[in-house]
Coordinates of C-alpha atoms in Angstrom, one line a residue:
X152 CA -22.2 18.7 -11.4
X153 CA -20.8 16.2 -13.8
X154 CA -21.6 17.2 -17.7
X155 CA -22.7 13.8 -19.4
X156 CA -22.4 13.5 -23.0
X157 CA -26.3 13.5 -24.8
X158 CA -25.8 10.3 -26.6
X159 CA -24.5 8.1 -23.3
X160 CA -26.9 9.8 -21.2
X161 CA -30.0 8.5 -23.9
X162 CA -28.5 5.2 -23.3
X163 CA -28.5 4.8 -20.0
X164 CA -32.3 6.2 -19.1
X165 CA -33.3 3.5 -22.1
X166 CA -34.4 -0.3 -20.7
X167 CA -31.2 -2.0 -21.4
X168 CA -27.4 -0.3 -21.1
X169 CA -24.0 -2.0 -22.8
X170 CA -21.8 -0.6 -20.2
X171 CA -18.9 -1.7 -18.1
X172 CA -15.9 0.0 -16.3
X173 CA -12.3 1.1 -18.1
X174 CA -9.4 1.9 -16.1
X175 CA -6.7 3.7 -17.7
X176 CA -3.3 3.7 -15.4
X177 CA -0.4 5.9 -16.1
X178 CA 2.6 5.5 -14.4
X179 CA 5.1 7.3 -12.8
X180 CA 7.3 6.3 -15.5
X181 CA 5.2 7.6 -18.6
X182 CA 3.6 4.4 -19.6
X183 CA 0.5 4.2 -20.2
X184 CA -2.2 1.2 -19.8
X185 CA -5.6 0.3 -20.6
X186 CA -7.5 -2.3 -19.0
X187 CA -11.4 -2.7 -18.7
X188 CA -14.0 -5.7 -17.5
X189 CA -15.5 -6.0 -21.3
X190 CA -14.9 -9.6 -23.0
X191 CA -13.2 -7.5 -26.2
X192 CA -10.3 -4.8 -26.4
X193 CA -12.4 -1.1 -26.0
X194 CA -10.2 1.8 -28.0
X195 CA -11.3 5.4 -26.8
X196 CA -9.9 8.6 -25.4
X197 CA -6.5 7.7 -27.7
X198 CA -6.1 4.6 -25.2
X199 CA -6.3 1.0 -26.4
X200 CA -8.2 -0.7 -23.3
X201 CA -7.5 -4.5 -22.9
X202 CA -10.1 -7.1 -22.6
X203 CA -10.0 -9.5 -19.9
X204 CA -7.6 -8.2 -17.7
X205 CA -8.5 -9.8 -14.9
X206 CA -9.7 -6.1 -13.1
X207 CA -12.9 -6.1 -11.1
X208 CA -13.1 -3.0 -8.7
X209 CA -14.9 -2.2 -5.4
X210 CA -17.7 0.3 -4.6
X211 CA -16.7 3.8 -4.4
X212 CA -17.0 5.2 -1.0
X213 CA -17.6 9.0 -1.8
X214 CA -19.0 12.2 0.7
X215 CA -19.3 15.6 0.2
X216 CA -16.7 17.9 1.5
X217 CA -13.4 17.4 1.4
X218 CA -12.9 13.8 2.6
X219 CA -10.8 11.5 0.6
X220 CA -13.0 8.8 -1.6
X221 CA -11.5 5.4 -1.6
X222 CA -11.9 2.2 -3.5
X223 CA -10.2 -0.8 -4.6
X224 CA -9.4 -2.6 -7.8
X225 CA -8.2 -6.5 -7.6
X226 CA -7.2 -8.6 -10.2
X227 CA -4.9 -11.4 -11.5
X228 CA -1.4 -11.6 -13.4
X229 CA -2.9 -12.6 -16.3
X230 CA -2.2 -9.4 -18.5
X231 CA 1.1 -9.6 -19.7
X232 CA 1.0 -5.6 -19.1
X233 CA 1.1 -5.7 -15.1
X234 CA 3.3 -8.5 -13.5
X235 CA 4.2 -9.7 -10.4
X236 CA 7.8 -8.3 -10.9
X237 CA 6.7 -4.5 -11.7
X238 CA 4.5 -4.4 -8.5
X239 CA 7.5 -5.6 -6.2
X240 CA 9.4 -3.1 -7.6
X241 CA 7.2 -0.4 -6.8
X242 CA 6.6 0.5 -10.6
X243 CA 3.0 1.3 -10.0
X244 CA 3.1 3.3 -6.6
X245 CA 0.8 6.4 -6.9
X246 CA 0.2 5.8 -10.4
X247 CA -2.5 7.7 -11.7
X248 CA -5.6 6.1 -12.6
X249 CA -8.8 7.5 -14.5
X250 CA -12.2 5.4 -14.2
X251 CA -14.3 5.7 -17.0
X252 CA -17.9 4.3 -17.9
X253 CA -18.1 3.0 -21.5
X254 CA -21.0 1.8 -23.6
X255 CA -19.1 -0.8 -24.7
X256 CA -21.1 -1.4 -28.0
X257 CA -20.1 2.4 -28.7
X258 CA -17.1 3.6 -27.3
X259 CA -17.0 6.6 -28.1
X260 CA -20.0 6.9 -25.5
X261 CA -17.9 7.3 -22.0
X262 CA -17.4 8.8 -19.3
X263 CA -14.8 10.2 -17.0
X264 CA -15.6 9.1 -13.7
X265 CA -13.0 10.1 -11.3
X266 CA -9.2 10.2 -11.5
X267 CA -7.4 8.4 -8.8
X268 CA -3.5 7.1 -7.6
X269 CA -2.4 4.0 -6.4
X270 CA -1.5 4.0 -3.1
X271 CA -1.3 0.7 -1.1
X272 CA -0.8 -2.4 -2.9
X273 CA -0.9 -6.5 -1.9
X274 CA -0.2 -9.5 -3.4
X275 CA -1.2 -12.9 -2.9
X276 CA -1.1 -16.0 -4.6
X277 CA -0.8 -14.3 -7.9
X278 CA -3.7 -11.9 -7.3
X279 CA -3.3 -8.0 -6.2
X280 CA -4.8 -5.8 -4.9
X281 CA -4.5 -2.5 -4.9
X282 CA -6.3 0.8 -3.1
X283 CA -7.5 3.5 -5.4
X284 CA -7.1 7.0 -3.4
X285 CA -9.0 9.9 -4.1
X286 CA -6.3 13.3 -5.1
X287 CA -8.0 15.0 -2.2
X288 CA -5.9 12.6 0.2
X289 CA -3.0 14.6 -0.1
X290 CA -4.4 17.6 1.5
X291 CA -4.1 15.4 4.3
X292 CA -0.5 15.4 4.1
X293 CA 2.2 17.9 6.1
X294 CA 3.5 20.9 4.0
X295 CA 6.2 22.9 4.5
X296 CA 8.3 22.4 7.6
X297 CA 7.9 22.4 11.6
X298 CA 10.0 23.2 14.3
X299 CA 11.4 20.3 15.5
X300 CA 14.6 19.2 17.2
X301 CA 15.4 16.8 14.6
X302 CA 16.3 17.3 10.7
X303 CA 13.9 17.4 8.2
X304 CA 16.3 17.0 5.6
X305 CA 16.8 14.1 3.2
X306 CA 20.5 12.7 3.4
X307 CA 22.5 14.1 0.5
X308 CA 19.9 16.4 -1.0
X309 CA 20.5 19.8 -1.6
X310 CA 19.1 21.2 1.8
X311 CA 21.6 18.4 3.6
X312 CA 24.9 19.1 1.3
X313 CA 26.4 15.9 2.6
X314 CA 28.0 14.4 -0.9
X315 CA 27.5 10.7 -0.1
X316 CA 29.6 9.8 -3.5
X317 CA 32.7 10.1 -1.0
X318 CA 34.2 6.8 -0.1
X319 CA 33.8 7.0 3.9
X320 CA 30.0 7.0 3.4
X321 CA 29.4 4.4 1.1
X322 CA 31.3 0.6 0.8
X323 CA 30.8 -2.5 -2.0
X324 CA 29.9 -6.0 0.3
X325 CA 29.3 -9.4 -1.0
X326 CA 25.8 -11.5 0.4
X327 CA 27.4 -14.1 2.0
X328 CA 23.7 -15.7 2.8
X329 CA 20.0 -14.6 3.2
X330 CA 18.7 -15.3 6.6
X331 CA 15.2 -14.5 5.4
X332 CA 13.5 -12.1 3.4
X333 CA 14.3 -9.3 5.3
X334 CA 18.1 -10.2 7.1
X335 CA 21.2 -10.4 5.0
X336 CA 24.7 -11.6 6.1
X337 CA 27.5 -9.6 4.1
X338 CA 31.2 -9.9 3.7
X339 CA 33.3 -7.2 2.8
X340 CA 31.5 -4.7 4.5
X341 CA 33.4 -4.0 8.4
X342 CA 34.8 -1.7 10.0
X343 CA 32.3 1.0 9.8
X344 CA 31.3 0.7 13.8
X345 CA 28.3 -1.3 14.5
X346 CA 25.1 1.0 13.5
X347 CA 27.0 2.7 10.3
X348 CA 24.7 1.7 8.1
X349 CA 20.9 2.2 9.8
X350 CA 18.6 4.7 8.2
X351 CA 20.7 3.8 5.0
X352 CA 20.4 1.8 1.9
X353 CA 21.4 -0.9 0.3
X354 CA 21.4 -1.3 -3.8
X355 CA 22.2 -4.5 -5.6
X356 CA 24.3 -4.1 -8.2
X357 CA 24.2 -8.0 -9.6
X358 CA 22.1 -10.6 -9.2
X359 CA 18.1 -11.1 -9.6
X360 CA 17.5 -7.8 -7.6
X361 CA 19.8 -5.6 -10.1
X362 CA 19.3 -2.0 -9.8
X363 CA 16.8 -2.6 -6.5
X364 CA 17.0 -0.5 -3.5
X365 CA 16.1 -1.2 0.2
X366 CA 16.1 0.4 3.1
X367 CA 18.2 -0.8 6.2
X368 CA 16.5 -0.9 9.3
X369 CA 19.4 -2.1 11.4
X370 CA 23.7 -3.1 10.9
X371 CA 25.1 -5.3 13.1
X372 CA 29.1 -6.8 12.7
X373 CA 29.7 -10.1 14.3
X374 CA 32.6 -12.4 13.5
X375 CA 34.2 -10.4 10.5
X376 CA 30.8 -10.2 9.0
X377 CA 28.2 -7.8 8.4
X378 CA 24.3 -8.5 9.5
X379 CA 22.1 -6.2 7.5
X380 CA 18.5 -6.0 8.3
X381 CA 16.1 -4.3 5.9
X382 CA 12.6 -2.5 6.5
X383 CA 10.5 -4.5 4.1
X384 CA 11.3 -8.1 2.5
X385 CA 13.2 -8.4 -0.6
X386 CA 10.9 -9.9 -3.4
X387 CA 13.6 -12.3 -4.9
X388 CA 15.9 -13.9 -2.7
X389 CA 19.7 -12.6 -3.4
X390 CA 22.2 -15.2 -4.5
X391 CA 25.3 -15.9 -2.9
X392 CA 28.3 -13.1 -4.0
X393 CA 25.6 -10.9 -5.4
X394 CA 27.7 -7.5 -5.4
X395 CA 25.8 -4.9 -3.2
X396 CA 26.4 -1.2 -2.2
X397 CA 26.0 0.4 1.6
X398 CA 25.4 3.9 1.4
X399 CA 25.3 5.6 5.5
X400 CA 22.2 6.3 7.1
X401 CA 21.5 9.6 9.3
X402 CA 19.3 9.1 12.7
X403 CA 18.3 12.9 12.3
X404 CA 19.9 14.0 15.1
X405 CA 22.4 17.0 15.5
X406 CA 24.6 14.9 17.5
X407 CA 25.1 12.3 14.5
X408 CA 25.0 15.5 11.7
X409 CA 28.3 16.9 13.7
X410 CA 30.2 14.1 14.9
X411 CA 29.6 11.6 12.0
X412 CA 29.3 13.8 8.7
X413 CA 30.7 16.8 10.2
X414 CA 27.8 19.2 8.4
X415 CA 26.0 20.7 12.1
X416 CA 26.4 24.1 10.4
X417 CA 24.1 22.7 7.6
X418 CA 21.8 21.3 10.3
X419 CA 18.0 21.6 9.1
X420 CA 16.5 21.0 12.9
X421 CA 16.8 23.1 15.7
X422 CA 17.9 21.1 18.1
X423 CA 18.0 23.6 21.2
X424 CA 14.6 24.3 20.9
X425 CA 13.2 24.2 24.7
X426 CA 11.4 21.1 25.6
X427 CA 7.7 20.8 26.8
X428 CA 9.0 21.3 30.6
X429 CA 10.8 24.7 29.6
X430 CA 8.0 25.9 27.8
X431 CA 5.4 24.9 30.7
X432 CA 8.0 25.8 33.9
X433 CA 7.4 29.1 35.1
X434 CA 9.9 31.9 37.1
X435 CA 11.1 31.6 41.0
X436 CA 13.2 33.2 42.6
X437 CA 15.9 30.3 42.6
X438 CA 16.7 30.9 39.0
X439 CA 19.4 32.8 37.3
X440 CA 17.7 35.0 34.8
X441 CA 20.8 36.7 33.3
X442 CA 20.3 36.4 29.2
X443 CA 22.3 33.8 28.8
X444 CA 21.9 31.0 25.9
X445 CA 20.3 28.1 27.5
X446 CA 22.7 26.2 25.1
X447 CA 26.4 26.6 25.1

């Protein structure tokens, strides 16, 4: 049961409310922002809450139980707080969000209600829009590990080992041209072997995308040259000889973990786990049941 405070809870049973909607958005990086859908800045709960921000937000689809509420909140780039440029670059991906209700001509009468994060986000036309997820979506999400014949690892992290600092997993390359959005052709960057580079990224070290990393979805070498295609457009198109760094991708598998970083002792699959006709077969009188591994 939510505890309302006595003087907003007088106002809104009396014949005419002042109130109107707050958001209050901290980032992943610290900062914090106030925006709300009152014609004049709103300062409460230590947070200085702009005034026409552009924000208008959805219903709030809520149940009982345990299923995940969701909402939306839209808006323009008219606060000089949230631009274009910071939602490319992911700055506000599962920010945290807290809804208040305000009496506007009192603001010390609010009212938490519900904290929330970011989760997907669109832009068009210089409007966004962006999906407010309830905390309870994560339950939803896988913990700990499965068996699988695959890693679970993350390249280079402390459960992998692999130290991709050393020069034969990362190279610098040049961007010769941008097909599109998503394809870039780079010089500088062969002799890897064709595939090198997948399940890798690439991080621009000059031009408009400085300090921006993408992921590769595919490495191709044609004529001296390296094509590069990533998983989700770039948001500024690179400029010719932008410097950019290749760092080597890792399909998951054992095969690549041995043969191409040398590291299947550190393997974090199990990748001679029977498969479902093993497990399902059943004992005749053709087979050899000595003990033996089914894997040499």
């Amino acid at each position: 049961m939510r505890t309302i405070d006595p003087a907003l809870e007088a106002h809104l049973a009396g014949d005419a409310t002042t109130v109107c909607h707050a958001w209050r958005v901290t980032r992943r990086d610290g900062r914090v922002l106030g925006f709300s859908e009152h014609d004049r800045d709103l300062s409460f709960a230590g947070t200085q809450f702009q005034a026409a921000s552009g924000f208008s937000a959805s219903e709030t689809e809520e149940q009982t139980g345990l299923p995940a509420a969701s909402s939306e909140v839209a808006g323009g780039f008219a606060s000089e707080a949230i631009t274009e440029d910071d939602l490319s670059r992911g700055r506000y991906d599962g920010a945290r969000v807290e809804v208040f209700l305000v009496n506007w001509a009192d603001p010390a009468q609010h009212l938490l209600l519900r904290v929330q994060e970011i989760g997907e986000v669109t832009r068009d036309a210089g409007q966004f829009r962006a999906e407010l997820r309830s905390f309870a979506h994560r339950l939803g999400q896988p913990q700990g590990r499965i068996y699988n014949r695959r890693c679970d690892a993350v390249l280079g992290d402390g459960r992998c080992g692999v130290d991709l600092t050393q020069g034969q997993y990362l190279t610098e390359a040049h961007v010769a041209s941008a097909v599109d959005a998503t394809r870039l052709v780079l010089s500088g960057a062969t002799g890897f072997g064709e595939g090198f580079f997948r399940h890798g990224f690439l991080t621009f070290l000059t031009g408009p995308n400085t300090g921006e990393r993408a992921d590769i979805d595919a490495h191709a070498d044609a004529d001296g040259r390296t094509e590069i295609t990533l998983w989700l457009p770039l948001a500024r198109p690179p400029d010719e000889g932008d410097r950019v760094l290749l760092t080597a991708g890792c399909d998951k598998a054992f095969s690549t973990c041995r043969a191409k970083f040398g590291n299947g002792l550190n393997f974090q699959g199990f990748p001679h786990m029977p498969g479902s006709d093993f497990a399902y077969s059943y004992a005749d009188g053709e087979t050899v049941h000595d003990g033996r591994p089914l894997f040499p």
